[in-house]
């Protein structure tokens, strides 16, 4: 008969051999998900019998094949909010919280009824994090993936923000008109030849549409930036996530369409992470 401890020992050993970075912690999260028991129970009662461990064992072998933990448990936290994630959405990354922080720093009155546009919304994490901080703001999230837009709408509803968020399927700015106080975007920016070299969780399981930035990683910026000056209200700002070595190239593209670019902002690992652009 298997116990919590024997399940965790087996799971951690399999995940460790597969190269998963925090095998015991992940085994615990998978067992909590599979059994419906809390992590605190798993830690406090290691000798408790687990009646049916088949779901746990399936999840461990999927994780050993490097399927992301978030896909297996169906959620990921961002800005301390729970987000549903699926194979159609990019996993929200802690580094992208830099975009939310930078956007909030540009807001002088958090009670103003701001209008926000999120281009390439995925799970809706950037837009919904902002709406959670700006109680009278409203926003639109755009994604070319129908499935991602649907997940974003579900996240908005689950977070109680559905009344202030709309999601549309479209090619960047084509489906929207202007008048936005804030534009945020974390577009795909991985150069085509770099995708296969990413960790397996990303290259095998995250949607290509969310990663692929064309040959040089900049094709989405080339598509998005020309619309930005026309979309911004007077005094509005656009906050763009960038890859660690893209600050100069994206700054040049933004300046080419007449935007003023503030000094690049770094993430927690001190890598260049975001650009704040204003109308000139
Ligand atoms: C890097 S992901 C970012 C997702 C989310 N905003 C986040 O920060 O986690 C880029 C998103 O852009 C979407 N996308 C790619 N090409 C697009 C296009 N032409 N028009 C609109 N969205 C697009 C992808 O489907 C994906 O959801």
Short mmCIF file of C-alpha atoms and ligand atoms in Angstrom, two decimals:
data_model
loop_
_atom_site.label_atom_id
_atom_site.label_comp_id
_atom_site.label_asym_id
_atom_site.label_seq_id
_atom_site.Cartn_x
_atom_site.Cartn_y
_atom_site.Cartn_z
CA UNK A 1 0.00 0.00 0.00
CA UNK A 2 1.52 3.37 -0.94
CA UNK A 3 1.80 6.27 1.45
CA UNK A 4 2.30 9.99 0.97
CA UNK A 5 5.99 9.51 1.73
CA UNK A 6 6.52 6.58 -0.65
CA UNK A 7 4.69 8.45 -3.43
CA UNK A 8 6.79 11.56 -2.89
CA UNK A 9 10.03 9.54 -2.73
CA UNK A 10 9.21 7.75 -6.00
CA UNK A 11 7.99 10.90 -7.73
CA UNK A 12 10.99 12.97 -6.66
CA UNK A 13 13.41 10.25 -7.79
CA UNK A 14 11.79 10.03 -11.26
CA UNK A 15 11.68 13.81 -11.68
CA UNK A 16 15.27 14.15 -10.50
CA UNK A 17 16.46 11.62 -13.10
CA UNK A 18 14.55 13.57 -15.76
CA UNK A 19 16.47 16.76 -14.87
CA UNK A 20 13.59 18.63 -13.23
CA UNK A 21 15.11 21.37 -11.07
CA UNK A 22 13.09 21.08 -7.83
CA UNK A 23 11.96 17.44 -7.95
CA UNK A 24 10.61 17.01 -4.42
CA UNK A 25 8.72 20.29 -4.42
CA UNK A 26 7.17 19.52 -7.79
CA UNK A 27 6.30 15.96 -6.75
CA UNK A 28 4.50 17.43 -3.74
CA UNK A 29 2.54 19.87 -5.91
CA UNK A 30 1.56 17.08 -8.29
CA UNK A 31 0.48 14.82 -5.43
CA UNK A 32 -1.55 17.65 -3.91
CA UNK A 33 -3.26 18.20 -7.28
CA UNK A 34 -3.86 14.48 -7.89
CA UNK A 35 -5.06 13.62 -4.37
CA UNK A 36 -6.95 16.80 -3.49
CA UNK A 37 -4.94 16.97 -0.24
CA UNK A 38 -3.30 20.22 0.79
CA UNK A 39 0.47 20.63 0.73
CA UNK A 40 0.30 21.13 4.51
CA UNK A 41 -1.40 17.71 4.90
CA UNK A 42 1.18 16.06 2.66
CA UNK A 43 3.96 17.52 4.80
CA UNK A 44 2.29 16.83 8.13
CA UNK A 45 1.11 13.22 7.57
CA UNK A 46 3.76 11.39 5.52
CA UNK A 47 2.57 7.92 6.62
CA UNK A 48 -1.04 8.48 5.51
CA UNK A 49 -2.13 5.91 2.94
CA UNK A 50 -2.88 7.18 -0.58
CA UNK A 51 -5.85 5.14 -1.82
CA UNK A 52 -5.37 5.66 -5.53
CA UNK A 53 -2.05 6.90 -6.84
CA UNK A 54 -2.60 6.26 -10.56
CA UNK A 55 -3.31 9.91 -11.47
CA UNK A 56 -0.21 11.00 -9.54
CA UNK A 57 1.93 8.45 -11.38
CA UNK A 58 0.58 9.62 -14.76
CA UNK A 59 1.31 13.24 -13.87
CA UNK A 60 4.84 12.38 -12.75
CA UNK A 61 5.60 10.64 -16.04
CA UNK A 62 4.21 13.59 -18.03
CA UNK A 63 6.35 15.97 -15.95
CA UNK A 64 9.36 13.68 -16.48
CA UNK A 65 8.76 14.21 -20.22
CA UNK A 66 9.15 17.91 -19.31
CA UNK A 67 5.53 18.96 -19.75
CA UNK A 68 5.30 22.17 -17.68
CA UNK A 69 3.99 21.82 -14.13
CA UNK A 70 1.53 24.62 -14.87
CA UNK A 71 -0.04 22.62 -17.72
CA UNK A 72 -0.44 19.60 -15.44
CA UNK A 73 -2.09 21.49 -12.61
CA UNK A 74 -3.80 23.96 -14.99
CA UNK A 75 -2.78 27.15 -13.27
CA UNK A 76 0.02 29.56 -12.55
CA UNK A 77 0.29 32.55 -10.27
CA UNK A 78 1.08 36.04 -11.59
CA UNK A 79 0.96 39.27 -9.62
CA UNK A 80 -0.28 37.10 -6.72
CA UNK A 81 -3.40 36.22 -8.75
CA UNK A 82 -4.29 32.70 -9.95
CA UNK A 83 -4.42 32.27 -13.73
CA UNK A 84 -5.76 29.35 -15.68
CA UNK A 85 -3.16 28.22 -18.22
CA UNK A 86 -3.43 25.73 -21.06
CA UNK A 87 -1.27 24.48 -23.90
CA UNK A 88 -2.64 27.44 -25.94
CA UNK A 89 -1.29 30.14 -23.62
CA UNK A 90 2.17 31.26 -22.63
CA UNK A 91 2.83 30.64 -18.95
CA UNK A 92 2.87 34.04 -17.26
CA UNK A 93 6.47 34.70 -16.15
CA UNK A 94 7.55 36.50 -12.96
CA UNK A 95 9.81 38.69 -15.16
CA UNK A 96 6.73 40.07 -16.89
CA UNK A 97 5.60 41.59 -13.60
CA UNK A 98 8.18 44.28 -14.48
CA UNK A 99 5.74 45.42 -17.21
CA UNK A 100 2.91 45.76 -14.70
CA UNK A 101 5.14 47.68 -12.27
CA UNK A 102 6.39 50.01 -15.01
CA UNK A 103 2.85 50.66 -16.24
CA UNK A 104 1.59 51.39 -12.72
CA UNK A 105 4.50 53.78 -12.15
CA UNK A 106 3.22 55.81 -15.11
CA UNK A 107 -0.26 56.20 -13.59
CA UNK A 108 -0.58 59.40 -11.56
CA UNK A 109 -4.18 58.78 -10.42
CA UNK A 110 -5.07 55.13 -9.79
CA UNK A 111 -8.75 55.98 -9.41
CA UNK A 112 -9.00 57.46 -12.94
CA UNK A 113 -11.14 55.57 -15.50
CA UNK A 114 -8.17 54.65 -17.70
CA UNK A 115 -8.49 52.66 -20.92
CA UNK A 116 -5.92 49.90 -21.39
CA UNK A 117 -4.94 47.87 -24.44
CA UNK A 118 -3.01 44.59 -24.11
CA UNK A 119 -1.60 43.35 -27.42
CA UNK A 120 -0.92 39.60 -27.37
CA UNK A 121 -2.85 39.01 -24.18
CA UNK A 122 -2.37 35.22 -23.76
CA UNK A 123 -3.86 34.38 -20.35
CA UNK A 124 -4.77 38.05 -19.95
CA UNK A 125 -2.22 38.31 -17.13
CA UNK A 126 -0.89 41.81 -17.89
CA UNK A 127 -4.29 43.40 -18.46
CA UNK A 128 -5.94 41.65 -15.52
CA UNK A 129 -3.09 42.43 -13.11
CA UNK A 130 -3.46 46.10 -14.08
CA UNK A 131 -7.25 46.04 -13.72
CA UNK A 132 -6.81 44.48 -10.26
CA UNK A 133 -4.82 47.57 -9.23
CA UNK A 134 -6.85 50.23 -11.09
CA UNK A 135 -10.42 49.93 -9.82
CA UNK A 136 -12.17 52.05 -12.45
CA UNK A 137 -10.00 51.20 -15.45
CA UNK A 138 -11.23 49.02 -18.29
CA UNK A 139 -9.37 47.27 -21.04
CA UNK A 140 -9.19 45.21 -24.18
CA UNK A 141 -6.93 42.22 -24.69
CA UNK A 142 -6.12 41.15 -28.24
CA UNK A 143 -4.78 37.78 -29.31
CA UNK A 144 -4.54 35.99 -32.61
CA UNK A 145 -5.27 32.71 -30.86
CA UNK A 146 -8.98 32.09 -30.35
CA UNK A 147 -8.17 29.55 -27.64
CA UNK A 148 -5.94 32.00 -25.74
CA UNK A 149 -8.56 34.76 -25.92
CA UNK A 150 -11.09 32.32 -24.48
CA UNK A 151 -8.76 31.44 -21.57
CA UNK A 152 -8.17 35.16 -20.92
CA UNK A 153 -11.93 35.76 -20.77
CA UNK A 154 -12.30 32.85 -18.31
CA UNK A 155 -9.53 34.31 -16.16
CA UNK A 156 -11.20 37.72 -16.18
CA UNK A 157 -14.48 36.19 -15.04
CA UNK A 158 -12.80 34.06 -12.36
CA UNK A 159 -11.01 37.11 -10.97
CA UNK A 160 -14.21 39.15 -10.90
CA UNK A 161 -12.85 41.50 -13.58
CA UNK A 162 -15.02 40.35 -16.49
CA UNK A 163 -17.13 43.49 -16.42
CA UNK A 164 -14.12 45.67 -17.17
CA UNK A 165 -12.23 43.46 -19.62
CA UNK A 166 -13.05 42.52 -23.20
CA UNK A 167 -11.06 40.12 -25.33
CA UNK A 168 -10.93 40.09 -29.09
CA UNK A 169 -9.29 37.82 -31.60
CA UNK A 170 -7.24 39.72 -34.11
CA UNK A 171 -3.88 40.47 -35.66
CA UNK A 172 -2.25 42.96 -33.28
CA UNK A 173 -3.94 46.36 -33.59
CA UNK A 174 -6.15 45.59 -36.59
CA UNK A 175 -9.30 44.96 -34.57
CA UNK A 176 -9.10 48.04 -32.32
CA UNK A 177 -9.26 51.80 -32.63
CA UNK A 178 -7.45 54.35 -30.49
CA UNK A 179 -7.98 56.26 -27.29
CA UNK A 180 -5.87 54.20 -24.87
CA UNK A 181 -4.16 55.67 -21.83
CA UNK A 182 -1.99 52.59 -21.38
CA UNK A 183 -0.82 50.03 -23.90
CA UNK A 184 1.00 46.96 -22.67
CA UNK A 185 2.45 44.19 -24.75
CA UNK A 186 4.63 41.16 -24.27
CA UNK A 187 4.91 40.08 -27.88
CA UNK A 188 6.71 36.96 -29.13
CA UNK A 189 10.39 37.92 -29.38
CA UNK A 190 12.48 34.78 -29.65
CA UNK A 191 14.54 34.67 -32.86
CA UNK A 192 13.51 31.70 -35.00
CA UNK A 193 16.81 29.81 -34.64
CA UNK A 194 16.86 30.13 -30.85
CA UNK A 195 13.57 28.37 -30.13
CA UNK A 196 14.92 24.81 -30.30
CA UNK A 197 17.65 25.72 -27.82
CA UNK A 198 15.21 26.81 -25.10
CA UNK A 199 14.44 24.52 -22.18
CA UNK A 200 12.24 21.59 -23.20
CA UNK A 201 9.24 22.86 -21.20
CA UNK A 202 9.22 25.90 -23.49
CA UNK A 203 10.36 24.60 -26.87
CA UNK A 204 8.18 21.46 -26.77
CA UNK A 205 5.09 22.63 -24.94
CA UNK A 206 4.56 26.39 -25.13
CA UNK A 207 2.66 27.72 -28.16
CA UNK A 208 4.93 28.64 -31.05
CA UNK A 209 2.73 31.66 -31.76
CA UNK A 210 3.63 33.02 -28.31
CA UNK A 211 7.38 32.61 -28.82
CA UNK A 212 8.30 33.11 -32.45
CA UNK A 213 9.55 36.60 -33.23
CA UNK A 214 10.62 35.88 -36.81
CA UNK A 215 14.18 35.62 -38.03
CA UNK A 216 15.65 38.30 -35.72
CA UNK A 217 13.03 38.27 -32.93
CA UNK A 218 11.76 41.72 -33.87
CA UNK A 219 8.94 41.04 -36.31
CA UNK A 220 6.14 41.62 -33.76
CA UNK A 221 7.62 45.00 -32.74
CA UNK A 222 7.76 45.99 -36.41
CA UNK A 223 4.07 45.11 -36.72
CA UNK A 224 2.90 46.70 -33.46
CA UNK A 225 4.87 49.94 -33.13
CA UNK A 226 3.58 51.87 -36.18
CA UNK A 227 0.04 51.74 -34.69
CA UNK A 228 1.07 52.83 -31.20
CA UNK A 229 1.23 56.64 -31.66
CA UNK A 230 -2.29 56.62 -33.16
CA UNK A 231 -3.68 54.37 -30.42
CA UNK A 232 -2.39 56.44 -27.50
CA UNK A 233 -4.48 59.20 -25.92
CA UNK A 234 -2.64 62.45 -25.20
CA UNK A 235 -0.28 61.70 -22.29
CA UNK A 236 -0.67 57.94 -22.78
CA UNK A 237 2.18 55.44 -22.48
CA UNK A 238 3.06 52.13 -24.07
CA UNK A 239 5.02 49.59 -22.04
CA UNK A 240 6.66 46.84 -24.01
CA UNK A 241 8.40 43.71 -22.81
CA UNK A 242 11.67 43.04 -24.65
CA UNK A 243 14.25 40.26 -24.80
CA UNK A 244 17.44 40.83 -22.80
CA UNK A 245 19.49 41.96 -25.81
CA UNK A 246 16.78 43.85 -27.70
CA UNK A 247 16.75 47.27 -25.99
CA UNK A 248 18.69 49.08 -28.71
CA UNK A 249 16.85 47.50 -31.63
CA UNK A 250 13.36 48.03 -30.19
CA UNK A 251 14.24 51.58 -29.07
CA UNK A 252 15.30 52.34 -32.65
CA UNK A 253 12.01 50.92 -34.01
CA UNK A 254 9.99 52.97 -31.50
CA UNK A 255 11.90 56.15 -32.29
CA UNK A 256 11.37 55.54 -36.00
CA UNK A 257 7.60 55.91 -35.48
CA UNK A 258 8.09 59.09 -33.43
CA UNK A 259 7.87 57.65 -29.90
CA UNK A 260 9.99 58.95 -27.02
CA UNK A 261 11.61 56.08 -25.14
CA UNK A 262 12.55 56.24 -21.43
CA UNK A 263 15.68 54.44 -20.17
CA UNK A 264 15.26 50.71 -20.29
CA UNK A 265 13.92 49.01 -17.18
CA UNK A 266 15.42 45.82 -15.78
CA UNK A 267 13.84 42.76 -14.21
CA UNK A 268 14.75 41.17 -10.87
CA UNK A 269 17.72 39.44 -12.48
CA UNK A 270 19.00 42.84 -13.71
CA UNK A 271 18.31 41.95 -17.36
CA UNK A 272 16.85 44.59 -19.68
CA UNK A 273 13.13 43.78 -19.64
CA UNK A 274 10.92 46.66 -20.65
CA UNK A 275 10.66 49.91 -22.57
CA UNK A 276 8.29 52.75 -21.73
CA UNK A 277 7.30 54.81 -24.78
CA UNK A 278 5.40 58.08 -25.03
CA UNK A 279 4.17 60.13 -27.95
CA UNK A 280 6.69 62.74 -29.08
C1 LIG B 1 4.80 36.16 -25.34
S1 LIG B 1 3.07 35.80 -25.36
C2 LIG B 1 2.49 36.89 -24.09
C3 LIG B 1 1.24 36.45 -23.40
C4 LIG B 1 0.87 37.29 -22.18
N1 LIG B 1 0.65 38.67 -22.54
C5 LIG B 1 1.97 37.20 -21.15
O1 LIG B 1 2.67 38.21 -20.93
O2 LIG B 1 2.14 36.12 -20.54
C6 LIG B 1 2.59 36.58 -26.87
C7 LIG B 1 1.13 36.47 -27.21
O3 LIG B 1 0.93 37.14 -28.47
C8 LIG B 1 0.00 36.41 -29.24
N2 LIG B 1 0.21 36.74 -30.66
C9 LIG B 1 1.15 36.28 -31.51
N3 LIG B 1 1.00 36.83 -32.71
C10 LIG B 1 -0.05 37.69 -32.63
C11 LIG B 1 -0.68 38.57 -33.56
N4 LIG B 1 -0.26 38.67 -34.83
N5 LIG B 1 -1.72 39.32 -33.12
C12 LIG B 1 -2.16 39.22 -31.84
N6 LIG B 1 -1.61 38.39 -30.91
C13 LIG B 1 -0.56 37.63 -31.31
C14 LIG B 1 0.30 34.96 -28.89
O4 LIG B 1 -0.79 34.11 -29.20
C15 LIG B 1 0.61 35.06 -27.40
O5 LIG B 1 -0.55 34.87 -26.62
#
